[in-house]
Amino acid sequence: MKKLEQKLLLNRTKNRNKERIENSILNILNNVLKFEIYDIDIKKCSFTFLKLSDDKSYCEISVDTYNRKNIDEYVKKLNNSKSVFKKSLAKELNMWKIPQIHFSKDKIIDRVTKIDEIFKKINVENKVNEINIKK
């Protein structure tokens, strides 16, 4: 029983450490975006979510912007300017190895909008059915 408790405790501390590192990386990247990037298109973006690999060598960053039409172009520009972000991570983080970063479009927002459209469609169909029932 004690070995199981020790493993659970070890996993919790690893997860907390990983979450702490993810939060630090996200804060650093947002500060870089705010103060060190001068491209107007890239400044329109925001980092919504960050997923660090278990070995802390790879980092996937979800990007969103108000103008979703051009998000692919913005993500491409962000991926082309990775060096600025990685350099700042190297300065700020106290890690043995700085993770490789990759920017991608935030897919969760697309899914949410699709679900919202489905709900709207259902709502409209229900209203039409109510009108038909009343007749």
PDB file of C-alpha atoms in Angstrom:
ATOM      1  CA  MET A   1       0.000   0.000   0.000  1.00  0.00           C
ATOM      2  CA  LYS A   2       2.812   2.404   0.783  1.00  0.00           C
ATOM      3  CA  LYS A   3       4.386   1.905  -2.658  1.00  0.00           C
ATOM      4  CA  LEU A   4       1.120   2.814  -4.328  1.00  0.00           C
ATOM      5  CA  GLU A   5       0.799   5.956  -2.193  1.00  0.00           C
ATOM      6  CA  GLN A   6       4.371   6.908  -3.015  1.00  0.00           C
ATOM      7  CA  LYS A   7       3.725   6.471  -6.748  1.00  0.00           C
ATOM      8  CA  LEU A   8       0.569   8.572  -6.546  1.00  0.00           C
ATOM      9  CA  LEU A   9       2.391  11.293  -4.665  1.00  0.00           C
ATOM     10  CA  LEU A  10       5.242  11.220  -7.181  1.00  0.00           C
ATOM     11  CA  ASN A  11       2.770  11.509 -10.086  1.00  0.00           C
ATOM     12  CA  ARG A  12       1.011  14.448  -8.442  1.00  0.00           C
ATOM     13  CA  THR A  13       4.281  16.313  -7.940  1.00  0.00           C
ATOM     14  CA  LYS A  14       5.307  15.620 -11.545  1.00  0.00           C
ATOM     15  CA  ASN A  15       1.967  16.922 -12.796  1.00  0.00           C
ATOM     16  CA  ARG A  16       2.213  20.040 -10.632  1.00  0.00           C
ATOM     17  CA  ASN A  17       5.726  20.676 -11.884  1.00  0.00           C
ATOM     18  CA  LYS A  18       4.584  20.239 -15.493  1.00  0.00           C
ATOM     19  CA  GLU A  19       1.624  22.589 -14.943  1.00  0.00           C
ATOM     20  CA  ARG A  20       3.904  25.158 -13.352  1.00  0.00           C
ATOM     21  CA  ILE A  21       6.261  24.983 -16.334  1.00  0.00           C
ATOM     22  CA  GLU A  22       3.338  25.236 -18.779  1.00  0.00           C
ATOM     23  CA  ASN A  23       2.031  28.335 -16.995  1.00  0.00           C
ATOM     24  CA  SER A  24       5.487  29.902 -17.005  1.00  0.00           C
ATOM     25  CA  ILE A  25       5.934  29.217 -20.707  1.00  0.00           C
ATOM     26  CA  LEU A  26       2.517  30.659 -21.515  1.00  0.00           C
ATOM     27  CA  ASN A  27       3.255  33.815 -19.502  1.00  0.00           C
ATOM     28  CA  ILE A  28       6.640  34.263 -21.159  1.00  0.00           C
ATOM     29  CA  LEU A  29       5.213  33.769 -24.652  1.00  0.00           C
ATOM     30  CA  ASN A  30       2.407  36.253 -24.006  1.00  0.00           C
ATOM     31  CA  ASN A  31       4.934  38.805 -22.746  1.00  0.00           C
ATOM     32  CA  VAL A  32       7.078  38.282 -25.838  1.00  0.00           C
ATOM     33  CA  LEU A  33       4.027  38.728 -28.023  1.00  0.00           C
ATOM     34  CA  LYS A  34       3.112  41.897 -26.165  1.00  0.00           C
ATOM     35  CA  PHE A  35       6.516  43.597 -25.886  1.00  0.00           C
ATOM     36  CA  GLU A  36       9.006  42.091 -28.349  1.00  0.00           C
ATOM     37  CA  ILE A  37       7.026  41.365 -31.508  1.00  0.00           C
ATOM     38  CA  TYR A  38       6.470  44.272 -33.861  1.00  0.00           C
ATOM     39  CA  ASP A  39       4.516  42.559 -36.647  1.00  0.00           C
ATOM     40  CA  ILE A  40       0.974  43.918 -36.446  1.00  0.00           C
ATOM     41  CA  ASP A  41      -0.582  40.696 -37.724  1.00  0.00           C
ATOM     42  CA  ILE A  42       1.141  38.569 -35.099  1.00  0.00           C
ATOM     43  CA  LYS A  43       0.152  41.028 -32.364  1.00  0.00           C
ATOM     44  CA  LYS A  44      -3.493  40.336 -33.211  1.00  0.00           C
ATOM     45  CA  CYS A  45      -3.059  36.752 -31.978  1.00  0.00           C
ATOM     46  CA  SER A  46      -3.408  35.341 -28.512  1.00  0.00           C
ATOM     47  CA  PHE A  47      -2.215  32.061 -27.062  1.00  0.00           C
ATOM     48  CA  THR A  48      -5.151  30.156 -25.660  1.00  0.00           C
ATOM     49  CA  PHE A  49      -3.740  26.805 -24.628  1.00  0.00           C
ATOM     50  CA  LEU A  50      -0.379  25.157 -24.212  1.00  0.00           C
ATOM     51  CA  LYS A  51       0.420  21.447 -24.042  1.00  0.00           C
ATOM     52  CA  LEU A  52       3.875  20.373 -22.931  1.00  0.00           C
ATOM     53  CA  SER A  53       5.010  16.836 -23.701  1.00  0.00           C
ATOM     54  CA  ASP A  54       5.769  14.514 -20.794  1.00  0.00           C
ATOM     55  CA  ASP A  55       9.501  14.671 -21.445  1.00  0.00           C
ATOM     56  CA  LYS A  56       9.232  18.495 -21.708  1.00  0.00           C
ATOM     57  CA  SER A  57      10.933  18.574 -25.096  1.00  0.00           C
ATOM     58  CA  TYR A  58       7.971  19.613 -27.244  1.00  0.00           C
ATOM     59  CA  CYS A  59       5.364  22.298 -26.743  1.00  0.00           C
ATOM     60  CA  GLU A  60       2.155  22.713 -28.757  1.00  0.00           C
ATOM     61  CA  ILE A  61       0.628  26.188 -28.503  1.00  0.00           C
ATOM     62  CA  SER A  62      -2.927  26.925 -29.617  1.00  0.00           C
ATOM     63  CA  VAL A  63      -3.412  30.297 -31.247  1.00  0.00           C
ATOM     64  CA  ASP A  64      -6.553  32.320 -31.691  1.00  0.00           C
ATOM     65  CA  THR A  65      -7.408  35.700 -33.110  1.00  0.00           C
ATOM     66  CA  TYR A  66     -10.477  37.836 -33.516  1.00  0.00           C
ATOM     67  CA  ASN A  67     -10.254  37.637 -37.308  1.00  0.00           C
ATOM     68  CA  ARG A  68     -10.547  33.870 -37.835  1.00  0.00           C
ATOM     69  CA  LYS A  69     -10.397  34.216 -41.629  1.00  0.00           C
ATOM     70  CA  ASN A  70      -6.654  34.886 -41.603  1.00  0.00           C
ATOM     71  CA  ILE A  71      -5.664  32.630 -38.743  1.00  0.00           C
ATOM     72  CA  ASP A  72      -3.728  30.203 -40.945  1.00  0.00           C
ATOM     73  CA  GLU A  73      -1.581  33.071 -42.213  1.00  0.00           C
ATOM     74  CA  TYR A  74      -0.978  34.292 -38.650  1.00  0.00           C
ATOM     75  CA  VAL A  75      -0.012  30.813 -37.462  1.00  0.00           C
ATOM     76  CA  LYS A  76       2.426  30.519 -40.351  1.00  0.00           C
ATOM     77  CA  LYS A  77       4.000  33.864 -39.390  1.00  0.00           C
ATOM     78  CA  LEU A  78       4.241  32.742 -35.754  1.00  0.00           C
ATOM     79  CA  ASN A  79       5.947  29.507 -36.771  1.00  0.00           C
ATOM     80  CA  ASN A  80       8.386  31.511 -38.893  1.00  0.00           C
ATOM     81  CA  SER A  81       9.258  33.678 -35.884  1.00  0.00           C
ATOM     82  CA  LYS A  82       9.765  30.802 -33.421  1.00  0.00           C
ATOM     83  CA  SER A  83      13.345  31.848 -32.774  1.00  0.00           C
ATOM     84  CA  VAL A  84      12.281  35.048 -30.988  1.00  0.00           C
ATOM     85  CA  PHE A  85      10.008  33.078 -28.667  1.00  0.00           C
ATOM     86  CA  LYS A  86      12.547  30.318 -28.067  1.00  0.00           C
ATOM     87  CA  LYS A  87      15.291  32.828 -27.283  1.00  0.00           C
ATOM     88  CA  SER A  88      13.108  34.456 -24.634  1.00  0.00           C
ATOM     89  CA  LEU A  89      12.222  31.052 -23.184  1.00  0.00           C
ATOM     90  CA  ALA A  90      15.920  30.253 -22.908  1.00  0.00           C
ATOM     91  CA  LYS A  91      16.522  33.513 -21.030  1.00  0.00           C
ATOM     92  CA  GLU A  92      13.585  33.192 -18.651  1.00  0.00           C
ATOM     93  CA  LEU A  93      13.225  29.475 -17.950  1.00  0.00           C
ATOM     94  CA  ASN A  94      15.563  27.615 -15.686  1.00  0.00           C
ATOM     95  CA  MET A  95      15.463  24.328 -17.589  1.00  0.00           C
ATOM     96  CA  TRP A  96      18.085  21.956 -18.895  1.00  0.00           C
ATOM     97  CA  LYS A  97      16.453  21.766 -22.305  1.00  0.00           C
ATOM     98  CA  ILE A  98      14.160  24.357 -23.845  1.00  0.00           C
ATOM     99  CA  PRO A  99      11.197  22.688 -25.575  1.00  0.00           C
ATOM    100  CA  GLN A 100      10.640  22.887 -29.315  1.00  0.00           C
ATOM    101  CA  ILE A 101       7.625  25.071 -29.896  1.00  0.00           C
ATOM    102  CA  HIS A 102       4.958  24.701 -32.537  1.00  0.00           C
ATOM    103  CA  PHE A 103       2.024  27.038 -33.062  1.00  0.00           C
ATOM    104  CA  SER A 104      -1.302  25.721 -34.320  1.00  0.00           C
ATOM    105  CA  LYS A 105      -4.807  27.023 -34.829  1.00  0.00           C
ATOM    106  CA  ASP A 106      -7.067  26.610 -31.818  1.00  0.00           C
ATOM    107  CA  LYS A 107      -9.432  23.834 -32.871  1.00  0.00           C
ATOM    108  CA  ILE A 108     -11.601  24.008 -29.778  1.00  0.00           C
ATOM    109  CA  ILE A 109     -13.125  27.315 -30.847  1.00  0.00           C
ATOM    110  CA  ASP A 110     -14.043  25.839 -34.243  1.00  0.00           C
ATOM    111  CA  ARG A 111     -15.724  22.910 -32.526  1.00  0.00           C
ATOM    112  CA  VAL A 112     -17.624  25.209 -30.190  1.00  0.00           C
ATOM    113  CA  THR A 113     -18.926  27.291 -33.091  1.00  0.00           C
ATOM    114  CA  LYS A 114     -20.079  24.133 -34.907  1.00  0.00           C
ATOM    115  CA  ILE A 115     -21.904  22.940 -31.795  1.00  0.00           C
ATOM    116  CA  ASP A 116     -23.446  26.390 -31.389  1.00  0.00           C
ATOM    117  CA  GLU A 117     -24.688  26.285 -34.993  1.00  0.00           C
ATOM    118  CA  ILE A 118     -26.215  22.867 -34.370  1.00  0.00           C
ATOM    119  CA  PHE A 119     -28.037  24.183 -31.301  1.00  0.00           C
ATOM    120  CA  LYS A 120     -29.321  27.169 -33.258  1.00  0.00           C
ATOM    121  CA  LYS A 121     -30.578  24.870 -35.991  1.00  0.00           C
ATOM    122  CA  ILE A 122     -32.327  22.668 -33.429  1.00  0.00           C
ATOM    123  CA  ASN A 123     -33.869  25.723 -31.784  1.00  0.00           C
ATOM    124  CA  VAL A 124     -35.207  26.980 -35.119  1.00  0.00           C
ATOM    125  CA  GLU A 125     -36.632  23.531 -35.919  1.00  0.00           C
ATOM    126  CA  ASN A 126     -38.337  23.395 -32.527  1.00  0.00           C
ATOM    127  CA  LYS A 127     -39.930  26.793 -33.090  1.00  0.00           C
ATOM    128  CA  VAL A 128     -41.177  25.710 -36.507  1.00  0.00           C
ATOM    129  CA  ASN A 129     -42.620  22.525 -34.977  1.00  0.00           C
ATOM    130  CA  GLU A 130     -44.374  24.538 -32.252  1.00  0.00           C
ATOM    131  CA  ILE A 131     -45.934  26.804 -34.866  1.00  0.00           C
ATOM    132  CA  ASN A 132     -47.127  23.790 -36.855  1.00  0.00           C
ATOM    133  CA  ILE A 133     -48.591  22.171 -33.753  1.00  0.00           C
ATOM    134  CA  LYS A 134     -50.512  25.341 -32.841  1.00  0.00           C
ATOM    135  CA  LYS A 135     -52.116  25.470 -36.277  1.00  0.00           C
TER     136      LYS A 135
END
